[in-house]
PDB file of N, CA and C in Angstrom:
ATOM      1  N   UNK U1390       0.854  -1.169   0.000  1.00 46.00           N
ATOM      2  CA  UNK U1390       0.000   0.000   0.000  1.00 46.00           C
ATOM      3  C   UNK U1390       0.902   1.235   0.000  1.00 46.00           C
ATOM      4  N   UNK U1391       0.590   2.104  -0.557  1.00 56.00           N
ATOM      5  CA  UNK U1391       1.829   3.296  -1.042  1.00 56.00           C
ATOM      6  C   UNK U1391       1.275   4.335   0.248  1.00 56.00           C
ATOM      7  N   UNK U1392       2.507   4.925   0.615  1.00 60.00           N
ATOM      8  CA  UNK U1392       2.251   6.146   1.757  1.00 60.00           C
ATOM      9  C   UNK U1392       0.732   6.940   1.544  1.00 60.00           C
ATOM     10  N   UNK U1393       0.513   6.912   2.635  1.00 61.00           N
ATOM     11  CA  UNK U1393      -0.740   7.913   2.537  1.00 61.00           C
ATOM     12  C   UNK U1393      -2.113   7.140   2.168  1.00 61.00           C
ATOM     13  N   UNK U1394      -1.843   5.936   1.910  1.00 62.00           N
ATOM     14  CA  UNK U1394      -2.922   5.809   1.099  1.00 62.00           C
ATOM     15  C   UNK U1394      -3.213   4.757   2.081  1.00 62.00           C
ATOM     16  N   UNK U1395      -5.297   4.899   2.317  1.00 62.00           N
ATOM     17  CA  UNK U1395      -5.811   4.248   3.282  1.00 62.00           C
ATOM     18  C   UNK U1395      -6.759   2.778   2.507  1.00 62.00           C
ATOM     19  N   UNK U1396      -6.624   2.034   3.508  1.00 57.00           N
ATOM     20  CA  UNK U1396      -6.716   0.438   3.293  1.00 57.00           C
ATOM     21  C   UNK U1396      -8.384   0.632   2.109  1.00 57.00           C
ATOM     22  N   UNK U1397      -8.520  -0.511   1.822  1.00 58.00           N
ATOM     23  CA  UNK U1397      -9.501  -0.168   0.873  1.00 58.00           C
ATOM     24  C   UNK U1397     -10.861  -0.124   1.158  1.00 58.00           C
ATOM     25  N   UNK U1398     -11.929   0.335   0.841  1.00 57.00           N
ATOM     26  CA  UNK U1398     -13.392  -0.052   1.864  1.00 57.00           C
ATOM     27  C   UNK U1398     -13.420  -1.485   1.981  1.00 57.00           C
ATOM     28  N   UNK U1399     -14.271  -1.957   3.288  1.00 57.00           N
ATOM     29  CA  UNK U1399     -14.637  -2.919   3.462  1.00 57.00           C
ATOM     30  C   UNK U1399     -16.199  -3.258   3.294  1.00 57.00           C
ATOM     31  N   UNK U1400     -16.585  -3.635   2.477  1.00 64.00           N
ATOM     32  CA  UNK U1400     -18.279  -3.908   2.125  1.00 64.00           C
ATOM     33  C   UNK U1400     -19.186  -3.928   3.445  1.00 64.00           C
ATOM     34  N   UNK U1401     -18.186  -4.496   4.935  1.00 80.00           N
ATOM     35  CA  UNK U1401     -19.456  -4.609   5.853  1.00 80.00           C
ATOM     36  C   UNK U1401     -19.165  -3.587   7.136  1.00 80.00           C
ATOM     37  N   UNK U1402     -18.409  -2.514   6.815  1.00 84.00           N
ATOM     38  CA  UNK U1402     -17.824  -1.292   7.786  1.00 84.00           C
ATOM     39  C   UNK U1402     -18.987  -0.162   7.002  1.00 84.00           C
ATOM     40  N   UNK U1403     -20.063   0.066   8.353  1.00 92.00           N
ATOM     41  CA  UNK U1403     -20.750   1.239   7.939  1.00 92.00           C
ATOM     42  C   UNK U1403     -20.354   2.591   8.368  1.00 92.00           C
ATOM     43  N   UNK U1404     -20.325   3.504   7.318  1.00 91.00           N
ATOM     44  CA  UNK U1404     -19.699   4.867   7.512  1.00 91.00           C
ATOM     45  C   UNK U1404     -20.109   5.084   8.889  1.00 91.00           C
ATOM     46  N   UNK U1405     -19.664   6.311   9.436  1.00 89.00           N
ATOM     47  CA  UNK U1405     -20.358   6.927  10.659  1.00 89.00           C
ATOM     48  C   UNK U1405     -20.657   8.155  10.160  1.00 89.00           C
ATOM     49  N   UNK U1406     -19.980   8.516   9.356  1.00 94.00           N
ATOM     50  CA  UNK U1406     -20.806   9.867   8.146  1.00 94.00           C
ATOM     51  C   UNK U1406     -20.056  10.114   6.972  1.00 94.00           C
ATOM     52  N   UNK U1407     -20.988  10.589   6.180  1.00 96.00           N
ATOM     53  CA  UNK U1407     -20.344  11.086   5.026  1.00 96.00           C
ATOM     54  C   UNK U1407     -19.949  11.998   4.711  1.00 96.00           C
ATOM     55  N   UNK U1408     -18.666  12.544   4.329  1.00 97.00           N
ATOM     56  CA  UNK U1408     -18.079  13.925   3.759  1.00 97.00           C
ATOM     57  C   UNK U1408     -17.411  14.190   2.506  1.00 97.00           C
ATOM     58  N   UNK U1409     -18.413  15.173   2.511  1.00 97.00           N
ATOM     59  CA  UNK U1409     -18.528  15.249   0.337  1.00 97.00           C
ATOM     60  C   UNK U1409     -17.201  16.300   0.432  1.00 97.00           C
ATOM     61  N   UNK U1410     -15.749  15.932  -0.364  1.00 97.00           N
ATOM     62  CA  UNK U1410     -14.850  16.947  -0.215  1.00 97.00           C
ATOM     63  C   UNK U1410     -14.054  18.146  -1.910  1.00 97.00           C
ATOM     64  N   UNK U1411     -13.468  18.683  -1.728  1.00 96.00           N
ATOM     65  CA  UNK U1411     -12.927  19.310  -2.785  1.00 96.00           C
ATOM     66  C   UNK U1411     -11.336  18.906  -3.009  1.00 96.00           C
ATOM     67  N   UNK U1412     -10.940  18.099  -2.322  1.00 96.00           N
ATOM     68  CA  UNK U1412      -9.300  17.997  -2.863  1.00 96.00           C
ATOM     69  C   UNK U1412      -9.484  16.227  -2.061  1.00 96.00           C
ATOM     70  N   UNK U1413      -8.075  16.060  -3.135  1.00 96.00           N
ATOM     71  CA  UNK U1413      -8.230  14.486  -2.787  1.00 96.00           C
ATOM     72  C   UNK U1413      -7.105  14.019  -1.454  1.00 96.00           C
ATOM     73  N   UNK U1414      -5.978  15.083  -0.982  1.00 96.00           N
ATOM     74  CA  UNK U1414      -5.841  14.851   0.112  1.00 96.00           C
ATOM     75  C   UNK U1414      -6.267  15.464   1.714  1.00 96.00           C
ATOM     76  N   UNK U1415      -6.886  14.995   2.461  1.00 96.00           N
ATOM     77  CA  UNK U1415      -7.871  15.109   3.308  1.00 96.00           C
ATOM     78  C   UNK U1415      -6.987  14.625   4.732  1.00 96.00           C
ATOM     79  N   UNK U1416      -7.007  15.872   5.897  1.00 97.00           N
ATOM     80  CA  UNK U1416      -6.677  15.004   7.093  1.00 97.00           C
ATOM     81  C   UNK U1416      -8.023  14.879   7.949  1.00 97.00           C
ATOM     82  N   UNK U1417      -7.745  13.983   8.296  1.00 97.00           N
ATOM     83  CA  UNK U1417      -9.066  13.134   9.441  1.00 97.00           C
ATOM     84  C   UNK U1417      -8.857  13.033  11.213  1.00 97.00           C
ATOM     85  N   UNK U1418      -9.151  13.416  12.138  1.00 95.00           N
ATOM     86  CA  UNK U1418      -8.685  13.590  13.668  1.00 95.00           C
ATOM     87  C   UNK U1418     -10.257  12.726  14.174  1.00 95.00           C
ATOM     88  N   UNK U1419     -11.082  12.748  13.524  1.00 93.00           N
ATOM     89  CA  UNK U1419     -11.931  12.122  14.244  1.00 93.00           C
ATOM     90  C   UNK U1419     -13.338  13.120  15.050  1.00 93.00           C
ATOM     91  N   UNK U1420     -12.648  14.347  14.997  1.00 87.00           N
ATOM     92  CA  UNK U1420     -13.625  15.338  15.636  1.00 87.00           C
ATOM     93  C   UNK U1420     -13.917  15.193  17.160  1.00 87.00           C
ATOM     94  N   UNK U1421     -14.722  15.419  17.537  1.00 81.00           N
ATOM     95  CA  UNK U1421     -14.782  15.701  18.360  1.00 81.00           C
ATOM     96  C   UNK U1421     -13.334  16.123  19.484  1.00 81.00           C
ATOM     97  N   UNK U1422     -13.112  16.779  19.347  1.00 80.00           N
ATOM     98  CA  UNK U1422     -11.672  17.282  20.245  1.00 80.00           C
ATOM     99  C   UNK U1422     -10.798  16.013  20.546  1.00 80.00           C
ATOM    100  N   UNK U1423     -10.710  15.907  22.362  1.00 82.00           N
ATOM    101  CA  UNK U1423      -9.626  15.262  22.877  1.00 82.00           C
ATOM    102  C   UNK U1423     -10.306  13.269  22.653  1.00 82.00           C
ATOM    103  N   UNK U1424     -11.245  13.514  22.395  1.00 85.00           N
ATOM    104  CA  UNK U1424     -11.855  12.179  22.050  1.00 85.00           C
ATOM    105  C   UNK U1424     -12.228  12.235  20.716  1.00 85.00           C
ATOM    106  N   UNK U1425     -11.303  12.423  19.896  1.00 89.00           N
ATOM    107  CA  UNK U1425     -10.818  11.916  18.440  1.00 89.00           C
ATOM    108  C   UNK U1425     -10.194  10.981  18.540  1.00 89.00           C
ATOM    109  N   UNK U1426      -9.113  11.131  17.707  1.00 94.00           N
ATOM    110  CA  UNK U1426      -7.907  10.127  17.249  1.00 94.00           C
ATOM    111  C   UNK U1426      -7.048  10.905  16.662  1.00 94.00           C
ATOM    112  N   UNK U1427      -5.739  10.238  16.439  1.00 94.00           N
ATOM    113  CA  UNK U1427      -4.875  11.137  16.065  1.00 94.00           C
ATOM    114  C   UNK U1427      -4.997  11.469  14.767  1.00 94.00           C
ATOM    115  N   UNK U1428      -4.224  12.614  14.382  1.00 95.00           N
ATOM    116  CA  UNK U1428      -4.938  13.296  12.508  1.00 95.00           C
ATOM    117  C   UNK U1428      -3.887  12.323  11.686  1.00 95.00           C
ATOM    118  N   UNK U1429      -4.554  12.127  10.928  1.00 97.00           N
ATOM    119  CA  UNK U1429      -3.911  11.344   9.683  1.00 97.00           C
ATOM    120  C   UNK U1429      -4.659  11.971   8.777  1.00 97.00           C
ATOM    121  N   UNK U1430      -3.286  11.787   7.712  1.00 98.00           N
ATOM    122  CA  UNK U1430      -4.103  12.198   6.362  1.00 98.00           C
ATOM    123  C   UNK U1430      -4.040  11.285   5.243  1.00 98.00           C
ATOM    124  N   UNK U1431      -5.144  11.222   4.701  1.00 98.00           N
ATOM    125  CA  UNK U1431      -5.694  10.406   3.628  1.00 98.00           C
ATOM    126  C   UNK U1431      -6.024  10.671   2.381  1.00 98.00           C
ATOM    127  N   UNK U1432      -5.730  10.234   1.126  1.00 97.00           N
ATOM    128  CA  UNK U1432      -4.981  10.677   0.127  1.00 97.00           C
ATOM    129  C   UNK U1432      -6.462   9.829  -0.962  1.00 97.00           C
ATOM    130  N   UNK U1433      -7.655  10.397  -1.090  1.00 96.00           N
ATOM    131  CA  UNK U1433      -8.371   9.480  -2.124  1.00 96.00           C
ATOM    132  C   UNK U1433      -7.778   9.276  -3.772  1.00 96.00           C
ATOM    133  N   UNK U1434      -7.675   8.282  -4.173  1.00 94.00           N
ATOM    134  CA  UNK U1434      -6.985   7.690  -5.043  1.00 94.00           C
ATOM    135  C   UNK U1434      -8.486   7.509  -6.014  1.00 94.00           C
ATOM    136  N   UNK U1435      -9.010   7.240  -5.679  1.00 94.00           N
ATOM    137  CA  UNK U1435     -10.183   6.879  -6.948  1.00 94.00           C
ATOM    138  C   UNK U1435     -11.823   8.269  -6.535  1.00 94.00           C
ATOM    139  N   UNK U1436     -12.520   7.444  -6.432  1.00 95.00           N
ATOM    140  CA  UNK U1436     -13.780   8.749  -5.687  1.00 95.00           C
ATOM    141  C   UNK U1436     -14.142   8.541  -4.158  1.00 95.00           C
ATOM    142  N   UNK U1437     -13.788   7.989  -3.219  1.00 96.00           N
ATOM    143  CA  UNK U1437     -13.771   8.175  -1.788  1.00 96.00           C
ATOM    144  C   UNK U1437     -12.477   6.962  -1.023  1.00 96.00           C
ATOM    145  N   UNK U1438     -12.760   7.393   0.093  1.00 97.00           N
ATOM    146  CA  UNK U1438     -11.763   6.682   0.818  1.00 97.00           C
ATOM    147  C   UNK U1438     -12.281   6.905   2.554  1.00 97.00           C
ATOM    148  N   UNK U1439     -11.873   5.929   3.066  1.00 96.00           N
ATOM    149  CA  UNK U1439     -12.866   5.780   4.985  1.00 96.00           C
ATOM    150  C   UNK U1439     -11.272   5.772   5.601  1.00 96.00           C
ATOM    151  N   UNK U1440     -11.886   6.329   6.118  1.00 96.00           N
ATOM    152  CA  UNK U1440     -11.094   6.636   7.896  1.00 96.00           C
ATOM    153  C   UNK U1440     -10.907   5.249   8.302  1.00 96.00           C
ATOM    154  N   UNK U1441      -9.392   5.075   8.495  1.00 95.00           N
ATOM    155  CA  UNK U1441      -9.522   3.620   9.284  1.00 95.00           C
ATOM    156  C   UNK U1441      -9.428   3.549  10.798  1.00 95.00           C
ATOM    157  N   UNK U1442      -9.602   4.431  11.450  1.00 95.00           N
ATOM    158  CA  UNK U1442      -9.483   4.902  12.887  1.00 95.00           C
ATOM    159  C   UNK U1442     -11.229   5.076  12.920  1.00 95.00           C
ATOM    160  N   UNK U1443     -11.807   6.515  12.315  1.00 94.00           N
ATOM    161  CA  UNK U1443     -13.433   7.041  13.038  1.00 94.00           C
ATOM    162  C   UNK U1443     -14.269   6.063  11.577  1.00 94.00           C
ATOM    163  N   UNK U1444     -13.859   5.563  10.299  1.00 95.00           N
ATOM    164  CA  UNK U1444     -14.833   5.003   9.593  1.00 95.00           C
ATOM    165  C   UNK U1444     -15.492   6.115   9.241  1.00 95.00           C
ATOM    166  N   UNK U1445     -15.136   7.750   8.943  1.00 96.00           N
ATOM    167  CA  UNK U1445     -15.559   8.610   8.012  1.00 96.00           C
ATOM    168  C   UNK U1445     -15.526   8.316   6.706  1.00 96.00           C
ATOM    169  N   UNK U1446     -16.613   8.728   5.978  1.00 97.00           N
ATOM    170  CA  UNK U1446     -16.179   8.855   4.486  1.00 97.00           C
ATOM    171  C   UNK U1446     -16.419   9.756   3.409  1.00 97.00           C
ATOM    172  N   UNK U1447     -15.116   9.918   3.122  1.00 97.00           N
ATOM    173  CA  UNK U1447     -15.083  11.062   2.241  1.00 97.00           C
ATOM    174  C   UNK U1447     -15.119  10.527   0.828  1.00 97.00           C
ATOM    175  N   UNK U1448     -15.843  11.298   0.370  1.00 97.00           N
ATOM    176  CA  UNK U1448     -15.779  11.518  -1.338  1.00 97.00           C
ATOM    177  C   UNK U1448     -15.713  12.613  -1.944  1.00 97.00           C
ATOM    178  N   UNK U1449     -15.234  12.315  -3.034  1.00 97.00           N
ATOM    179  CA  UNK U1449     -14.666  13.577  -3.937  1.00 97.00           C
ATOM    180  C   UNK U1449     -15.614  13.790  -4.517  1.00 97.00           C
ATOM    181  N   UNK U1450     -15.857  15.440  -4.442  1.00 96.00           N
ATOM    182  CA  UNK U1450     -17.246  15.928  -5.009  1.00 96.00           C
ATOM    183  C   UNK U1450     -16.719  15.672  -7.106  1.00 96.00           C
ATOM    184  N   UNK U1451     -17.843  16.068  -7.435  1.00 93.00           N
ATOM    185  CA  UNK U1451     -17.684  15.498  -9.215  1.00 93.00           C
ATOM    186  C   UNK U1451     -16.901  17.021  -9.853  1.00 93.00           C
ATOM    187  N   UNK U1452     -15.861  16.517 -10.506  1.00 89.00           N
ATOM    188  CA  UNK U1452     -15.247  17.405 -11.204  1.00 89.00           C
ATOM    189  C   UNK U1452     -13.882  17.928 -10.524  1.00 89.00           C
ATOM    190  N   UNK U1453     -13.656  17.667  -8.654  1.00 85.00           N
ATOM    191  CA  UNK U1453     -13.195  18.018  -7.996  1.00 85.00           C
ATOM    192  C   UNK U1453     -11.613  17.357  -7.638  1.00 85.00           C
ATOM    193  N   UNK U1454     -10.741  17.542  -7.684  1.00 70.00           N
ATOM    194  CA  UNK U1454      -9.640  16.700  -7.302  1.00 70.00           C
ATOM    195  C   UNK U1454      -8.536  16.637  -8.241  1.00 70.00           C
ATOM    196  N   UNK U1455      -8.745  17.601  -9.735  1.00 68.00           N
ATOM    197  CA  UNK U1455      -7.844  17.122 -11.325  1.00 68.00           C
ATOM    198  C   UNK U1455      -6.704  17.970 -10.954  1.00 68.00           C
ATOM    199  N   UNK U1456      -6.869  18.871 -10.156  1.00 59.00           N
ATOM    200  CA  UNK U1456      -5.450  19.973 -10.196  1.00 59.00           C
ATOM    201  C   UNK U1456      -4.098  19.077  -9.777  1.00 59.00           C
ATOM    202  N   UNK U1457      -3.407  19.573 -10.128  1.00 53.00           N
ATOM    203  CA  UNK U1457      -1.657  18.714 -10.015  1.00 53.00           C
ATOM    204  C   UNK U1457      -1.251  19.176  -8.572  1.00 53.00           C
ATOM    205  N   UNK U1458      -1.963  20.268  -8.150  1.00 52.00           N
ATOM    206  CA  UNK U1458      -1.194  21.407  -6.360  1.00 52.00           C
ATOM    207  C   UNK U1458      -0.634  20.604  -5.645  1.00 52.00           C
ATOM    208  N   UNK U1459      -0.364  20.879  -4.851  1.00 52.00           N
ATOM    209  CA  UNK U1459       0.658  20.569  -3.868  1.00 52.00           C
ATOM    210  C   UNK U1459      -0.094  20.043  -2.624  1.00 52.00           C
TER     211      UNK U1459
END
């Protein structure tokens, strides 16, 4: 699995929510403050990718993610 990049969905892991995003690398803490998890960032490779710590999931809104940036 190449840096950054989070394990693949699992068909029977239900989100705990969904987050529609604008860039394909995304950090994740879990929210809620000191009862998060630590931030990692997650790098969607195709159109979403889950939190393997809170089971968020983000997807890349349509059209969103083509720029080369940094």
């Amino acid at each position: 699995m190449p840096d950054g990049a989070a394990p693949p969905l699992t068909p029977q892991v239900t989100p705990t929510e969904i987050i529609h995003v604008d860039t394909r690398t995304i950090a994740c803490d879990g929210g809620d403050g000191a009862l998060g998890h630590p931030r990692v960032f997650l790098r969607i490779a195709g159109e979403q990718v889950m939190c393997p710590y809170c089971s968020r999931l983000y997807i890349l809104n349509p059209g969103a993610g083509h720029a080369s940036g940094h």
